[in-house]
Short mmCIF file of C-alpha atoms in Angstrom, two decimals:
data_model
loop_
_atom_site.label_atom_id
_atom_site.label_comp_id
_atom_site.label_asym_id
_atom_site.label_seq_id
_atom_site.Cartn_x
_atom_site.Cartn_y
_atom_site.Cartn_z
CA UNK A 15 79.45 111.43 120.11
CA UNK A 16 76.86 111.92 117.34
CA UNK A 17 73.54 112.31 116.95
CA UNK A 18 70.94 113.22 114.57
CA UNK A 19 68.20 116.55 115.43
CA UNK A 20 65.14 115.89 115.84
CA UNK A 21 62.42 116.82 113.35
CA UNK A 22 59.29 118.95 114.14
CA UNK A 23 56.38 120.99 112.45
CA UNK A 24 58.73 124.01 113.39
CA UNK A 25 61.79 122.98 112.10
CA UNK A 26 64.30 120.71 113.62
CA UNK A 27 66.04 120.92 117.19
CA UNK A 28 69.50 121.14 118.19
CA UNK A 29 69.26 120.58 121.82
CA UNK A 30 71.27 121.30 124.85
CA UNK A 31 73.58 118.71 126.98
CA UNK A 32 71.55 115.53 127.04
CA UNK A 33 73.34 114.27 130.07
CA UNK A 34 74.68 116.86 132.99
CA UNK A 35 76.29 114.18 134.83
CA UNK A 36 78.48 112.82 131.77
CA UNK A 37 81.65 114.94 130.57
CA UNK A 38 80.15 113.62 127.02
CA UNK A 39 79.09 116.39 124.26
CA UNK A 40 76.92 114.74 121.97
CA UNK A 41 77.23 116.74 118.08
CA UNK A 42 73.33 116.59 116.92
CA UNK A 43 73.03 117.60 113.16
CA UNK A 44 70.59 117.87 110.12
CA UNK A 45 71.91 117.38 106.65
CA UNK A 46 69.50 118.44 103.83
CA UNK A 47 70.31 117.33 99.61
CA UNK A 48 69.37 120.11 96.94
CA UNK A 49 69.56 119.13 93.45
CA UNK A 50 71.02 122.21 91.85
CA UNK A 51 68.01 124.17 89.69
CA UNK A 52 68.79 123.72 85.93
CA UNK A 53 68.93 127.53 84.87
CA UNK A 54 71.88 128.19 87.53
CA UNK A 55 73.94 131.11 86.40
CA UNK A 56 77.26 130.56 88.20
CA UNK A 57 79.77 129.03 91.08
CA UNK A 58 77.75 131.53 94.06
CA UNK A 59 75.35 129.49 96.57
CA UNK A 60 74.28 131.39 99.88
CA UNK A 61 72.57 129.40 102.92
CA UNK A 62 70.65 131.04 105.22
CA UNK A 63 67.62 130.21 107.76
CA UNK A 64 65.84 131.68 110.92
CA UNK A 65 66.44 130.41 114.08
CA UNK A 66 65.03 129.90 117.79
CA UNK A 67 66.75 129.80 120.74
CA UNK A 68 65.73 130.02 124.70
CA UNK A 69 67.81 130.98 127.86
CA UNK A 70 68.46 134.51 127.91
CA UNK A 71 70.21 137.63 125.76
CA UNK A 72 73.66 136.41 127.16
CA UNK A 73 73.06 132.64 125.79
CA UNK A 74 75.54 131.64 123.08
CA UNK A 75 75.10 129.26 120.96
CA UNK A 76 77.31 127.85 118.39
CA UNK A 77 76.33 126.61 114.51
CA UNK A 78 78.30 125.12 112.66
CA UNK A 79 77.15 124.47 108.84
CA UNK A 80 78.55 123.41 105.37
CA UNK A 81 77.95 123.41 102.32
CA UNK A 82 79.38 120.64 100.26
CA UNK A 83 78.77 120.04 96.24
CA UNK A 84 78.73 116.05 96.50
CA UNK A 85 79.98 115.26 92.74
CA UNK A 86 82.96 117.97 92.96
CA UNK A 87 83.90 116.93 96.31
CA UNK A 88 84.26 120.60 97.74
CA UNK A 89 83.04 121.82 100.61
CA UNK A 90 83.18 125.33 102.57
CA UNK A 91 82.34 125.18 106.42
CA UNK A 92 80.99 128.44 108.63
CA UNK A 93 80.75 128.51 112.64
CA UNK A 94 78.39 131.33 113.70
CA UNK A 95 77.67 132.46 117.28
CA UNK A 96 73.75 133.30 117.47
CA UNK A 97 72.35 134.03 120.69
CA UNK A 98 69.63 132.98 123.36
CA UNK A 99 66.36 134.45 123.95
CA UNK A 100 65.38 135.01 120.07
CA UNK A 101 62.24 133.96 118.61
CA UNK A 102 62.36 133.03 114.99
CA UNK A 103 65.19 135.02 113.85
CA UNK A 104 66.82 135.33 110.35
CA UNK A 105 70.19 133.86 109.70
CA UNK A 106 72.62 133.90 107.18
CA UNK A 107 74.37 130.66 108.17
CA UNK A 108 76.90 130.93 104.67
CA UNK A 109 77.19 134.10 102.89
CA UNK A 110 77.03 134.19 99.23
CA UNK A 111 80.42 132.79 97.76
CA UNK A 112 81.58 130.41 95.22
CA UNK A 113 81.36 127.04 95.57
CA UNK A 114 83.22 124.83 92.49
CA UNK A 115 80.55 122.60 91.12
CA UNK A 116 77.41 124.52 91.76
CA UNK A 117 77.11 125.71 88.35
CA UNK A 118 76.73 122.78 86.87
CA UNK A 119 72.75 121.34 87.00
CA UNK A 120 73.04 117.98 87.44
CA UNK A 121 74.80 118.24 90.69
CA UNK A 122 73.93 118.16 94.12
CA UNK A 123 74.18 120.18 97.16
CA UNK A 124 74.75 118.56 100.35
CA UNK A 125 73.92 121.20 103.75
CA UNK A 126 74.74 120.32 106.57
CA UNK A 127 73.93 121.73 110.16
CA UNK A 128 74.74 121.22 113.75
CA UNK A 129 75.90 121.80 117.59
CA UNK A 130 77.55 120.48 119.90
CA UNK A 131 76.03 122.43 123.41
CA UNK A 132 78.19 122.98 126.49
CA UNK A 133 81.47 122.59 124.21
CA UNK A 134 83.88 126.03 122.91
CA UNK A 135 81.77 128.90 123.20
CA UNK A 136 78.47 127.23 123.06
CA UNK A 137 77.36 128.01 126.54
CA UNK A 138 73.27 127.83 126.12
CA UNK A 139 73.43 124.04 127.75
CA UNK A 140 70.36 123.63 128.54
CA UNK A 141 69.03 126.07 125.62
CA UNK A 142 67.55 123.66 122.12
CA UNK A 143 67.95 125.76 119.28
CA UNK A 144 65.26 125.30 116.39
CA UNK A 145 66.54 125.84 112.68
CA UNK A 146 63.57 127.05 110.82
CA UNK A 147 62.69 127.57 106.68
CA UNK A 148 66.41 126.75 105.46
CA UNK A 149 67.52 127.80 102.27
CA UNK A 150 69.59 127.59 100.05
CA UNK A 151 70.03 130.58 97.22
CA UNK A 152 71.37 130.25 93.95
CA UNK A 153 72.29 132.69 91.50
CA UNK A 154 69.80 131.95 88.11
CA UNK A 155 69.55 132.75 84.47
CA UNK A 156 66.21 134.12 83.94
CA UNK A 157 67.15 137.73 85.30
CA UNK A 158 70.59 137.06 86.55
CA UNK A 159 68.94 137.28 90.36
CA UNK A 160 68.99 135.35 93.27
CA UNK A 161 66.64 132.53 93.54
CA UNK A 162 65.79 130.78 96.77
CA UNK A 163 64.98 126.77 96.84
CA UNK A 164 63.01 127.05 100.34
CA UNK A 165 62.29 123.57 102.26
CA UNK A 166 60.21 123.27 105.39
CA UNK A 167 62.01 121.13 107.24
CA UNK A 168 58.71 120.35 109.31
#
């Protein structure tokens, strides 16, 4: 089952199991669009956040987010194991890598987040985690650095 996170000043929530008594998981995600900035220098796009989770230090919970250019129709996925009891903690969710389609401006870039608790290795159950300040780098012309497109997703 699916469901979408819910949205708050912080950020938005991935929560736990939503029902104990049901063997159902229920996937919650956040997808954000990004137009692509016009001086883009290249293929490399990074996407990174900080993150909150409860329960304690031996809490795992798992992310799974991709990155997708909608007009080229690729996509690269990464699963990441953070864990409980942190408190607004930086995340690279995708490392910096190519991406075919990001260089060109007029595109888009499609993120998408999400969990499924109590399912694989995601043992926080009863632990929400709260994506904070996502963003999404891209390499740019002006100095041949890396650029960040922040978006408060609150």
């Amino acid at each position: 089952s699916s469901s979408t996170a819910t949205t708050t000043n912080e950020g938005f929530v991935l929560p736990g199991i939503v029902d104990p008594d049901s063997s159902d998981r229920y996937t919650h995600s956040q997808t954000l669009k990004v137009k692509i900035p016009d001086d883009v220098a290249d293929e490399l796009v990074s996407v990174s956040c900080n993150y909150t989770m409860g329960g304690t230090g031996t809490s795992i919970g798992v992310i799974t987010a991709t990155i997708e250019c909608v007009e080229a129709g690729t996509s690269q996925s990464v699963t990441t194991k953070i864990n409980g009891d942190e408190t607004n903690k930086p995340l690279t969710l995708i490392a910096t890598s190519p991406l075919s389609g990001v260089a060109n401006p007029k595109n888009t870039v499609k993120v998408t987040i999400k969990r499924t608790a109590g399912s694989g290795d995601d043992n926080g159950n009863y632990s929400s985690v709260v994506i904070h300040n996502v963003k999404v780098n891209f390499q740019r012309f002006s100095t041949k650095s890396r650029s960040t497109n922040a978006f408060k997703t609150g």
